[in-house]
Coordinates of C-alpha atoms and ligand atoms in Angstrom, one line a residue:
M150 CA 0.1 0.0 0.3
V151 CA 1.6 3.6 -1.1
T152 CA -0.5 6.4 0.2
T153 CA -0.5 10.5 0.1
P154 CA -1.6 12.6 2.6
I155 CA -5.5 13.2 2.5
Y156 CA -6.0 17.1 1.2
Y157 CA -7.4 19.8 2.9
V158 CA -10.7 20.6 1.4
N159 CA -10.1 24.2 2.7
D160 CA -7.1 24.5 0.9
K161 CA -6.9 25.1 -3.1
P162 CA -4.9 22.4 -5.0
H163 CA -1.2 23.9 -5.5
I164 CA 2.5 22.3 -6.5
G165 CA 2.6 21.0 -3.0
H166 CA -0.2 18.7 -3.7
V167 CA 0.5 17.8 -7.1
Y168 CA 3.9 16.9 -6.3
T169 CA 3.3 14.7 -3.0
S170 CA 1.1 12.6 -5.4
T171 CA 3.7 12.6 -8.2
V172 CA 6.4 11.3 -6.3
A173 CA 3.4 8.6 -4.7
D174 CA 2.5 8.0 -7.9
I175 CA 6.1 7.4 -9.3
Y176 CA 6.6 4.9 -6.6
A177 CA 3.5 3.0 -7.3
R178 CA 4.4 2.8 -10.7
Y179 CA 7.6 1.7 -9.8
K180 CA 6.5 -1.2 -7.3
R181 CA 3.9 -1.9 -9.9
L182 CA 6.3 -2.5 -12.7
Q183 CA 7.8 -4.9 -10.2
N184 CA 4.9 -6.8 -10.1
M185 CA 3.8 -5.8 -6.9
D186 CA 0.1 -5.8 -5.9
V187 CA -0.2 -2.4 -5.1
F188 CA -3.2 -0.5 -3.6
F189 CA -2.6 3.7 -4.2
L190 CA -4.5 5.6 -1.7
T191 CA -5.2 9.2 -1.7
G192 CA -8.4 11.2 -0.5
T193 CA -9.6 14.4 1.2
D194 CA -9.8 15.4 4.7
E195 CA -13.0 17.3 5.1
H196 CA -13.7 18.0 9.0
G197 CA -12.7 20.5 11.3
L198 CA -13.1 24.3 12.3
K199 CA -11.6 25.8 9.4
V200 CA -13.8 24.0 7.0
E201 CA -17.1 24.9 9.2
Q202 CA -16.2 28.7 9.2
S203 CA -15.4 28.7 5.7
A204 CA -18.7 27.1 4.7
E205 CA -20.4 29.7 7.4
K206 CA -18.7 32.5 5.7
R207 CA -20.4 31.6 2.3
Q208 CA -23.6 30.4 4.0
I209 CA -23.7 26.9 2.4
P210 CA -23.4 23.8 4.7
A211 CA -20.2 22.1 5.4
Q212 CA -21.1 19.2 3.6
A213 CA -21.6 20.9 0.4
L214 CA -18.5 22.9 0.7
A215 CA -16.4 19.7 1.1
D216 CA -18.3 17.9 -1.6
E217 CA -17.3 21.2 -3.8
N218 CA -13.6 21.0 -2.8
S219 CA -13.4 17.3 -2.8
L220 CA -14.3 17.0 -6.7
V221 CA -11.6 19.6 -7.5
F222 CA -8.7 17.6 -5.9
Q223 CA -10.2 14.5 -7.4
E224 CA -10.2 16.3 -10.6
V225 CA -6.7 17.6 -10.2
M226 CA -5.6 14.1 -9.6
K227 CA -7.2 12.5 -12.5
S228 CA -5.9 15.4 -14.8
N229 CA -2.3 14.4 -13.3
E230 CA -2.8 11.0 -14.1
I231 CA -2.0 10.0 -10.5
S232 CA -2.9 6.1 -10.7
F233 CA -4.3 6.6 -7.3
D234 CA -6.7 2.8 -6.6
D235 CA -9.3 4.6 -4.1
F236 CA -10.0 7.9 -3.0
I237 CA -11.2 8.4 0.4
R238 CA -13.3 11.0 1.9
T239 CA -13.3 11.6 5.7
T240 CA -17.1 12.3 5.0
D241 CA -17.8 8.9 3.6
E242 CA -19.7 6.7 5.9
R243 CA -17.4 3.8 5.4
H244 CA -15.1 6.1 7.0
T245 CA -16.8 7.8 9.9
T246 CA -18.1 4.4 10.9
Q247 CA -15.0 3.0 11.4
V248 CA -13.3 6.1 12.9
Q249 CA -16.3 5.3 15.7
A250 CA -15.1 2.1 16.5
F251 CA -11.8 2.3 16.8
V252 CA -12.0 5.3 19.0
E253 CA -14.4 2.9 20.8
K254 CA -11.9 0.1 20.9
L255 CA -9.3 2.6 22.5
L256 CA -11.6 4.0 25.0
K257 CA -12.5 0.3 25.9
S258 CA -8.9 -0.1 26.2
G259 CA -8.4 2.9 28.4
D260 CA -6.1 4.3 25.7
V261 CA -8.6 7.2 25.3
Y262 CA -9.8 8.7 28.4
L263 CA -11.8 11.8 29.6
G264 CA -10.1 14.9 30.9
K265 CA -9.3 18.4 31.7
F266 CA -6.8 20.7 29.7
E267 CA -5.5 23.9 29.5
G268 CA -2.9 25.0 27.1
W269 CA -1.9 26.5 23.7
Y270 CA -3.5 26.3 21.0
D271 CA -2.8 27.1 17.4
E272 CA -6.1 28.0 15.5
G273 CA -4.8 28.0 12.0
Q274 CA -3.0 24.6 12.5
E275 CA -5.7 23.1 14.6
E276 CA -2.8 22.1 17.2
Y277 CA -2.0 22.0 20.8
Y278 CA 1.6 22.7 21.9
T279 CA 3.5 22.4 25.2
E280 CA 4.5 25.4 27.3
T281 CA 8.2 24.7 26.2
K282 CA 7.3 24.6 22.5
A283 CA 4.9 27.6 22.8
K284 CA 7.4 29.5 24.3
E285 CA 10.0 28.7 21.7
C286 CA 8.0 30.0 19.3
N287 CA 7.4 33.3 21.2
Y288 CA 3.3 32.0 21.6
E289 CA 3.3 32.7 17.7
S290 CA 2.2 29.8 15.5
P291 CA 5.4 28.4 13.5
I292 CA 3.0 28.4 10.5
S293 CA 0.7 31.2 10.1
G294 CA 2.7 33.5 12.5
K295 CA -0.6 34.3 14.5
P296 CA -1.0 34.6 18.4
M297 CA -1.3 31.3 20.2
V298 CA -4.8 31.7 22.4
R299 CA -4.9 30.1 26.0
M300 CA -7.5 27.6 25.7
E301 CA -9.0 25.4 28.5
E302 CA -11.2 22.5 27.6
E303 CA -12.9 19.4 28.9
N304 CA -11.5 16.5 26.4
Y305 CA -11.0 13.2 25.7
Y306 CA -7.3 12.5 25.6
F307 CA -5.1 9.9 23.9
K308 CA -2.3 8.4 26.5
L309 CA 0.3 9.4 24.3
S310 CA 2.8 9.0 27.0
K311 CA 2.3 5.5 27.5
Y312 CA 4.1 5.0 24.3
E313 CA 6.9 7.4 24.5
S314 CA 9.6 4.8 25.0
K315 CA 8.2 2.7 22.2
V316 CA 8.2 5.7 19.8
K317 CA 11.3 6.5 20.5
E318 CA 12.9 3.4 20.0
L319 CA 11.2 2.9 17.0
L320 CA 12.6 6.3 15.8
E321 CA 16.2 5.6 17.2
T322 CA 16.3 1.9 16.3
N323 CA 14.7 2.1 12.9
D324 CA 16.3 4.1 10.4
S325 CA 14.1 2.7 7.6
F326 CA 10.8 3.9 9.3
L327 CA 11.5 7.7 8.6
T328 CA 13.1 9.0 5.8
P329 CA 15.1 10.9 4.7
K330 CA 17.1 10.5 7.5
E331 CA 17.4 13.9 8.4
R332 CA 14.0 13.9 9.7
K333 CA 14.7 11.8 12.7
N334 CA 16.9 14.4 14.5
E335 CA 13.9 16.8 14.5
L336 CA 11.4 14.4 15.5
L337 CA 13.7 12.6 18.1
Q338 CA 14.5 16.3 20.3
R339 CA 10.7 16.8 20.3
V340 CA 10.0 13.2 21.7
N341 CA 12.8 13.6 24.3
D342 CA 10.9 16.6 25.2
G343 CA 8.7 14.1 26.4
L344 CA 5.3 13.0 25.1
N345 CA 2.0 14.5 27.0
D346 CA -1.4 13.0 26.3
V347 CA -3.1 14.5 23.6
P348 CA -6.6 15.9 23.1
I349 CA -8.2 13.9 20.8
S350 CA -11.6 15.4 20.9
R351 CA -13.2 19.1 20.3
T352 CA -16.3 20.8 21.5
N353 CA -16.0 24.1 19.9
F354 CA -17.3 23.1 16.7
T355 CA -19.6 20.5 15.3
W356 CA -18.5 19.8 11.6
G357 CA -16.5 16.3 12.8
I358 CA -17.0 12.7 13.6
P359 CA -19.1 12.5 16.7
M360 CA -17.2 10.8 19.7
P361 CA -18.7 7.6 20.4
G362 CA -21.3 8.0 23.4
D363 CA -20.6 11.2 23.9
E364 CA -22.1 13.5 21.0
Q365 CA -21.3 16.8 22.5
H366 CA -17.4 15.8 21.4
V367 CA -16.5 15.5 17.9
I368 CA -12.9 13.5 17.2
Y369 CA -10.2 16.0 16.5
V370 CA -9.5 16.2 12.8
W371 CA -5.8 14.7 13.0
I372 CA -6.8 11.6 14.5
D373 CA -10.0 11.5 12.2
A374 CA -7.8 12.1 9.2
L375 CA -4.7 9.7 9.9
M376 CA -7.3 7.0 10.4
N377 CA -8.0 6.9 6.5
Y378 CA -5.3 4.9 5.9
I379 CA -7.1 1.9 7.7
T380 CA -10.8 2.7 7.1
A381 CA -10.2 2.6 3.4
I382 CA -9.0 -0.8 3.8
G383 CA -11.8 -1.7 5.9
M384 CA -9.7 -2.6 9.1
A385 CA -12.8 -2.6 11.4
Q386 CA -15.0 -4.3 9.0
D387 CA -15.1 -8.1 9.0
G388 CA -13.7 -10.1 5.9
E389 CA -12.7 -6.8 4.3
E390 CA -10.1 -8.6 1.5
K391 CA -8.5 -5.3 1.2
Q392 CA -7.1 -5.8 4.5
K393 CA -4.2 -7.7 3.4
Y394 CA -2.7 -4.2 2.3
W395 CA -2.0 -3.1 5.9
P396 CA 0.4 -2.4 6.9
A397 CA 1.2 0.2 4.3
S398 CA 4.7 0.1 2.6
I399 CA 5.0 3.9 2.5
H400 CA 3.4 7.2 3.8
V401 CA 4.4 9.7 1.1
M402 CA 3.9 13.4 2.4
A403 CA 5.8 17.0 3.0
K404 CA 8.0 17.5 6.0
E405 CA 5.6 19.4 8.1
I406 CA 3.1 16.4 9.0
S407 CA 6.2 14.0 9.9
W408 CA 5.4 14.6 13.6
F409 CA 1.7 13.1 13.2
H410 CA 2.8 10.6 10.8
A411 CA 5.8 9.2 12.6
V412 CA 5.1 9.7 16.3
I413 CA 1.2 10.2 16.9
W414 CA 0.1 7.3 14.2
P415 CA 2.4 4.7 15.3
A416 CA 1.6 5.2 18.9
V417 CA -2.1 5.3 18.0
L418 CA -1.6 1.9 16.1
M419 CA 0.1 0.6 18.8
A420 CA -3.0 1.5 20.7
L421 CA -4.9 -0.5 18.6
D422 CA -2.7 -3.3 18.4
L423 CA -2.2 -3.2 14.4
P424 CA 1.2 -3.2 12.8
L425 CA 3.1 0.0 11.8
P426 CA 3.6 1.4 8.5
S427 CA 7.0 0.3 7.1
R428 CA 8.0 3.4 6.0
V429 CA 7.0 7.5 6.2
H430 CA 9.0 9.5 3.6
A431 CA 8.3 13.1 4.6
H432 CA 9.9 15.1 1.5
G433 CA 11.1 19.3 1.8
F434 CA 8.9 22.0 0.4
W435 CA 8.7 23.6 -2.7
I436 CA 9.5 27.5 -2.4
R437 CA 9.6 30.4 -4.5
E438 CA 12.2 32.7 -4.8
G439 CA 14.0 31.1 -1.7
R440 CA 10.4 31.7 0.4
K441 CA 8.1 29.8 1.8
M442 CA 4.9 29.6 -0.5
S443 CA 1.9 30.9 1.9
K444 CA -1.9 32.2 1.3
S445 CA -0.5 35.4 3.0
L446 CA 2.0 36.0 0.5
G447 CA 0.1 34.6 -2.1
N448 CA 2.7 33.2 -3.6
F449 CA 1.9 29.7 -4.4
V450 CA 2.4 28.0 -7.6
D451 CA -1.7 27.2 -8.1
L452 CA -3.4 25.1 -10.5
T453 CA -3.6 27.5 -13.0
V454 CA -0.1 27.8 -13.1
L455 CA 0.6 24.6 -13.1
N456 CA -2.0 23.3 -15.5
K457 CA 0.0 26.0 -18.0
F458 CA 3.1 24.2 -17.2
S459 CA 1.7 20.6 -18.2
N460 CA 0.2 21.8 -21.1
H461 CA 3.2 23.0 -22.5
Y462 CA 5.7 20.6 -21.7
G463 CA 3.3 17.5 -21.6
L464 CA 2.3 15.8 -18.4
D465 CA 5.4 13.7 -18.5
G466 CA 7.8 16.5 -19.2
F467 CA 6.6 18.6 -16.0
R468 CA 6.6 15.2 -14.0
Y469 CA 10.1 15.0 -15.1
Y470 CA 11.0 18.5 -13.8
L471 CA 9.3 17.5 -10.6
A472 CA 11.0 14.3 -10.1
T473 CA 14.7 15.6 -10.9
E474 CA 14.5 19.1 -9.3
G475 CA 11.8 18.5 -6.5
P476 CA 12.4 18.7 -2.7
I477 CA 12.5 15.0 -2.4
G478 CA 15.2 14.8 0.1
A479 CA 15.9 16.9 3.4
Q480 CA 16.4 20.5 1.5
D481 CA 13.6 22.3 0.1
A482 CA 13.6 23.4 -3.4
N483 CA 13.0 26.3 -5.6
F484 CA 10.2 26.4 -8.3
A485 CA 11.9 28.3 -11.4
S486 CA 10.2 28.1 -14.8
S487 CA 14.1 28.6 -16.0
R488 CA 14.9 25.3 -14.5
V489 CA 11.8 23.7 -16.4
Q490 CA 13.2 24.8 -19.8
E491 CA 16.5 23.9 -19.0
V492 CA 15.8 20.5 -17.8
Y493 CA 13.3 19.5 -20.6
G494 CA 15.6 21.1 -23.1
T495 CA 18.7 19.3 -21.6
D496 CA 17.6 16.2 -20.8
L497 CA 14.4 15.3 -22.8
V498 CA 15.0 16.8 -26.2
N499 CA 18.4 17.0 -26.3
T500 CA 19.5 13.5 -25.0
F501 CA 16.4 11.7 -24.5
G502 CA 14.5 12.5 -27.6
N503 CA 17.4 13.3 -29.9
S504 CA 19.5 10.4 -29.3
T505 CA 16.3 8.1 -30.0
S506 CA 15.2 9.9 -33.3
R507 CA 18.9 9.9 -34.3
T508 CA 19.0 5.9 -34.2
T509 CA 15.6 5.0 -34.7
A510 CA 16.0 7.3 -38.2
M511 CA 19.4 5.2 -38.6
C512 CA 17.5 2.0 -38.4
V513 CA 15.0 2.9 -40.9
K514 CA 17.2 4.4 -43.2
Y515 CA 20.0 1.9 -43.4
F516 CA 17.9 -1.3 -42.5
D517 CA 14.4 -0.3 -43.9
G518 CA 13.4 -0.5 -40.1
I519 CA 13.8 -3.9 -39.5
L520 CA 16.8 -4.9 -37.1
P521 CA 18.9 -7.5 -39.1
E522 CA 19.8 -11.1 -38.4
K523 CA 22.8 -11.7 -35.8
S524 CA 22.7 -8.0 -34.7
D525 CA 22.1 -9.1 -31.2
D526 CA 26.0 -11.1 -31.3
N527 CA 27.1 -10.3 -27.7
S528 CA 30.7 -11.3 -29.0
K529 CA 30.7 -8.0 -30.5
I530 CA 31.9 -5.5 -28.2
F531 CA 33.3 -2.0 -29.6
E532 CA 36.6 -0.9 -27.5
G533 CA 35.6 1.0 -24.3
Y534 CA 31.7 0.0 -24.7
D535 CA 30.7 -3.1 -23.1
W536 CA 26.8 -2.3 -23.4
K537 CA 25.9 -5.3 -21.4
S538 CA 27.5 -4.2 -18.0
I539 CA 27.5 -0.7 -18.6
C540 CA 23.5 -0.9 -18.4
E541 CA 23.3 -3.9 -15.8
K542 CA 25.3 -1.5 -13.7
E543 CA 23.2 1.5 -14.4
A544 CA 19.8 -0.2 -14.2
A545 CA 20.8 -1.6 -10.8
E546 CA 21.5 1.9 -9.6
A547 CA 18.5 3.2 -10.9
V548 CA 16.6 0.3 -9.1
C549 CA 18.4 1.6 -6.3
A550 CA 17.7 5.2 -6.5
Y551 CA 13.7 4.2 -6.8
E552 CA 13.7 2.2 -3.4
N553 CA 15.7 5.1 -2.0
M554 CA 13.1 7.3 -3.2
E555 CA 16.2 9.3 -5.1
L556 CA 14.2 10.0 -8.0
N557 CA 16.7 12.1 -9.7
K558 CA 19.2 9.3 -9.2
A559 CA 17.4 7.3 -11.3
T560 CA 17.1 9.5 -14.1
Q561 CA 20.6 10.5 -14.2
A562 CA 21.6 6.6 -14.4
A563 CA 19.1 7.0 -17.9
M564 CA 20.7 10.0 -18.7
R565 CA 24.0 8.6 -18.5
I566 CA 23.7 5.3 -20.8
I567 CA 22.3 7.8 -23.4
A568 CA 24.8 10.2 -23.5
K569 CA 27.2 7.5 -23.5
V570 CA 25.2 6.5 -26.8
D571 CA 25.7 9.5 -28.2
L572 CA 29.4 9.3 -27.9
F573 CA 29.4 6.0 -29.3
I574 CA 27.6 6.9 -32.1
T575 CA 30.3 9.6 -32.8
E576 CA 33.0 7.0 -32.3
T577 CA 31.8 4.0 -34.4
E578 CA 30.4 6.4 -37.2
P579 CA 27.7 4.4 -38.2
F580 CA 26.9 6.8 -40.9
R581 CA 30.8 6.1 -42.6
M582 CA 30.1 1.9 -41.9
A583 CA 26.8 2.6 -44.2
K584 CA 28.7 3.6 -47.2
D585 CA 30.8 0.1 -47.0
P586 CA 29.1 -3.2 -47.5
N587 CA 31.7 -4.9 -45.8
E588 CA 30.5 -3.3 -42.5
R589 CA 27.0 -4.0 -42.9
E590 CA 27.3 -6.6 -39.5
N591 CA 29.2 -3.8 -37.8
L592 CA 26.5 -1.5 -38.5
G593 CA 23.7 -3.8 -37.5
A594 CA 26.0 -4.5 -34.3
V595 CA 26.4 -0.8 -33.5
L596 CA 22.6 0.0 -34.1
Y597 CA 21.3 -2.9 -32.0
Q598 CA 23.5 -2.0 -29.1
C599 CA 22.3 1.5 -29.3
L600 CA 18.5 0.4 -29.5
E601 CA 19.0 -1.9 -26.9
A602 CA 20.7 1.0 -24.5
L603 CA 18.1 3.1 -25.3
R604 CA 15.4 0.8 -24.5
I605 CA 16.9 0.2 -21.0
S606 CA 17.0 4.0 -20.3
A607 CA 12.8 4.5 -21.4
C608 CA 12.6 1.4 -18.9
I609 CA 14.3 3.0 -16.2
L610 CA 12.4 6.2 -16.9
E611 CA 8.9 4.7 -17.3
P612 CA 7.4 5.4 -13.5
I613 CA 8.6 8.7 -14.5
L614 CA 7.2 9.0 -18.2
P615 CA 4.9 6.8 -18.4
N616 CA 3.2 8.6 -21.6
K617 CA 6.1 9.1 -23.4
V618 CA 7.5 5.5 -23.0
K619 CA 4.3 3.8 -24.1
E620 CA 4.5 6.5 -27.1
M621 CA 8.2 5.1 -27.7
H622 CA 6.9 1.4 -27.1
A623 CA 5.0 1.8 -30.1
G624 CA 8.1 2.6 -32.3
L625 CA 10.4 0.6 -30.5
P626 CA 9.1 -2.1 -28.8
L627 CA 10.6 -2.0 -25.2
Y628 CA 8.9 -5.0 -24.0
A629 CA 7.9 -8.7 -25.1
N630 CA 4.6 -8.5 -22.8
E631 CA 2.5 -5.5 -20.8
S632 CA 3.1 -7.7 -17.7
D633 CA 7.0 -8.3 -18.2
S634 CA 8.3 -7.2 -14.4
M635 CA 11.0 -4.1 -14.3
E636 CA 13.6 -6.5 -13.4
K637 CA 13.1 -8.2 -17.0
R638 CA 12.9 -5.1 -18.7
L639 CA 15.8 -3.9 -17.6
I640 CA 17.7 -7.4 -18.8
W641 CA 20.2 -6.8 -21.6
G642 CA 19.0 -8.3 -24.9
G643 CA 15.1 -7.6 -24.6
I644 CA 14.9 -6.6 -28.2
K645 CA 15.3 -9.4 -31.1
P646 CA 16.8 -9.1 -34.7
G647 CA 13.7 -9.0 -37.0
T648 CA 12.1 -6.3 -34.8
T649 CA 10.6 -3.8 -37.0
V650 CA 11.6 -0.1 -35.6
S651 CA 9.8 3.5 -36.6
K652 CA 11.2 6.9 -36.1
L653 CA 10.4 8.2 -33.3
A654 CA 10.1 11.9 -32.2
L655 CA 9.4 11.9 -28.5
F656 CA 10.0 16.0 -27.2
P657 CA 9.4 18.7 -29.6
R658 CA 11.4 21.8 -28.8
L659 CA 9.6 24.4 -27.0
D660 CA 9.5 28.2 -26.1
P661 CA 10.1 28.8 -22.5
L662 CA 7.4 30.0 -20.0
D663 CA 7.5 32.7 -17.4
E664 CA 6.9 32.3 -13.8
N665 CA 3.1 32.4 -14.4
G666 CA 3.2 30.0 -17.1
E667 CA 2.9 32.2 -20.4
I668 CA 4.9 31.9 -23.1
M669 CA 7.9 34.1 -23.4
K670 CA 8.8 36.5 -26.2
E671 CA 12.3 36.0 -27.5
A672 CA 13.2 39.4 -26.1
Q673 CA 12.4 38.2 -22.4
A674 CA 14.4 34.7 -23.0
P675 CA 16.7 33.8 -20.7
A676 CA 20.4 35.2 -21.4
A677 CA 21.8 31.8 -21.5
S678 CA 19.8 31.3 -24.8
K679 CA 20.8 34.8 -26.3
K680 CA 24.0 35.9 -27.8
P681 CA 26.8 35.2 -25.2
A682 CA 29.0 38.5 -23.7
K683 CA 32.3 38.5 -25.5
K684 CA 34.9 36.0 -24.4
S685 CA 38.3 37.2 -22.7
K686 CA 41.4 36.7 -24.3
T687 CA 43.2 34.1 -21.6
K688 CA 41.4 30.7 -21.9
V689 CA 40.6 28.9 -18.6
K690 CA 39.4 25.6 -19.2
K691 CA 36.2 25.2 -16.8
V692 CA 35.6 22.2 -14.5
Y693 CA 32.3 21.2 -14.8
S694 CA 30.2 18.4 -12.8
P695 CA 29.9 15.0 -14.1
E696 CA 26.4 15.3 -14.9
T697 CA 27.1 18.3 -17.1
Q698 CA 30.7 17.3 -18.6
A699 CA 28.9 13.9 -19.5
K700 CA 26.2 16.2 -21.4
I701 CA 28.6 18.5 -22.7
D702 CA 30.9 15.5 -24.3
A703 CA 27.6 14.2 -25.7
Q704 CA 26.4 17.4 -27.2
G705 CA 30.0 18.0 -28.6
A706 CA 30.2 14.3 -30.0
L707 CA 26.6 15.1 -31.6
I708 CA 27.8 18.3 -33.3
R709 CA 30.8 16.4 -34.6
S710 CA 29.0 13.7 -36.3
M711 CA 26.6 16.0 -38.1
K712 CA 29.8 17.6 -39.3
E713 CA 30.8 14.4 -40.5
S714 CA 28.2 13.5 -42.1
G715 CA 28.3 16.7 -44.4
K716 CA 26.1 19.7 -42.5
T717 CA 27.6 22.7 -41.8
N718 CA 27.6 25.3 -39.6
D719 CA 24.5 27.0 -41.4
D720 CA 22.6 24.0 -41.2
A721 CA 19.7 24.7 -38.8
E722 CA 20.2 21.7 -36.8
V723 CA 23.9 22.1 -36.5
A724 CA 23.2 25.9 -35.3
E725 CA 20.7 24.5 -32.9
A726 CA 22.9 21.9 -31.3
V727 CA 25.6 24.4 -30.9
K728 CA 23.1 27.0 -29.2
I729 CA 22.4 24.0 -27.0
L730 CA 26.3 23.4 -26.4
K731 CA 26.7 26.9 -25.1
E732 CA 23.7 26.9 -22.8
L733 CA 25.1 23.8 -21.2
K734 CA 28.3 25.5 -20.7
A735 CA 26.7 28.7 -19.1
S736 CA 24.5 26.4 -17.0
E737 CA 27.3 26.1 -14.2
Ligands
MSP144 N1 -5.0 17.0 5.8 C1 -3.5 16.8 6.3 C2 -2.9 15.9 6.0 C3 -3.6 14.5 6.8 S1 -3.3 13.1 6.3 C4 -3.6 11.9 7.6 C5 -2.8 17.8 4.9 N2 -3.5 18.3 3.9 S2 -2.7 19.4 3.2 O1 -3.5 19.5 2.0 O2 -2.4 20.7 3.8 O3 -1.7 19.0 2.4 C6 -1.2 18.2 2.0 C7 0.3 17.7 1.3 O4 0.8 18.6 0.8 C8 0.9 17.2 2.5 O5 2.1 16.1 2.1 C9 1.7 18.7 2.7 O6 3.1 18.2 3.7 C10 2.3 18.8 1.3 N3 2.7 20.1 1.0 C11 1.7 21.6 1.2 N4 2.5 21.9 0.8 C12 3.9 22.0 0.7 C13 4.7 22.8 -0.5 N5 4.9 24.2 -0.5 N6 5.7 21.6 -0.8 C14 5.6 20.6 -0.9 N7 4.5 20.0 -0.4 C15 3.7 20.8 0.6 O7 -1.8 18.5 5.8

């Protein structure tokens, strides 16, 4: 089971939501490609004071507001092709009845009890703070900056304190439970301050699930929300087949809700006597121009802007940007339209797209699109290019990267293979071989090796670029059967001689967009694509990162090969390739 958080219906969808879902989607697709039986869950979180207040403001029932906004989230998930298996709403009857059943169980076991509480409350977050933590934050919400309020309530409490040592042990000893590993210390520090029992009911509003046996109280939104992971699969219903999906393999989210998922949630599960999820992955935040995105700053990358980017670059093109530049680990990431353009241009147009179109075109031109007999002869290894080992090594790295949620590393493995294919073409010169009838066999072998390496790269990228890879499969068969596992797809030798290949053009060149998703006029385009400033006379050899250097080498090789095949600098294709080379060099 793979999950996203359930999204607050009081908020408008933005890049944070789409990102968390995309990351979970990539992971779910990767696991499905490993022939795992994946149940991918998402949904909406619909109760609480804020929803009640927003509905009051609009003079509509809270349920109507929830219905409206839940639908927006459902549409966002669908239009972003998030491959969820179930969409749970906390107002679904299947959810509310099971939450009550679970809370009743906790009441019976004594893990939930009635008590009095006085403390500091963050109204925006609907969260209580300990005196120490409230003081540390200057009695202001660390999220909204608004003053915390002193509240006194008779509440039902969850005995979190009882699970302090177990939660501590979990965080301290199980390194794979909470990733990235940097999150562990943040939470442990808080756990070490001591875990107080937490109020899990409210009486100051009514829009929530009634407390079983005491309808004056509604169940606290976080307890209600967290339980979605087990209500969706019927953990409180007898004979529900989906229960097999528990414990979840991974809960994906951003860092600000890791406390609830890696401290409160395990304790609740321990109290319910249920196994714990195997992993909580709490990624970083998307920020803008170095600043947090917030309602008050009004700087969210919202749905309108997001749609412009995915319409322009294609869903896969934009997913690739999210996957490679997003805050998947401990750090936050800056959203920048210039980077979307660079990443799309460098990796997808110039590397993946270009190499695929060149190689498939050669196969069509020299062999009428049919891979010749014996071209898969593994004894034909060209010097420095043991493709089987190269691809095996990169594929293993990519799989390991997906496991670790290092999406960028997975794409880099594919890009390294492709950059090498370009170099290989330059060095082996298939256009020269094509002129010599004695070189037919070698030509077939070179093309086979290029296409096979590209096939493996595509299989590595499939969870990130599902549509493009499908498109590619139509022109260059990537696997024999749809049900073949990723492991099988990544084995060298998948394409067989006799296979028909057609010319592919996967990623068109595109104009850049500005930060609001509007197409930029040439005069506004980033400096890198304008005429470079005059060079100084002393030549200093610049040192690039290995990734950029590999791309520079591949681009250089591409230009050389174009020239060798008779093209000149006046040729539009060569001019474009030179421009890209310059952009690459200017990118660091
Ligand atoms: N309803 C709760 C989750 C309950 S799960 C039992 C919630 N919802 S949310 O809609 O506010 O946030 C949903 C997800 O979006 C969370 O993973 C949150 O961390 C993520 N993001 C919100 N803003 C974000 C960024 N700026 N960047 C990346 N992700 C962020 O929390």
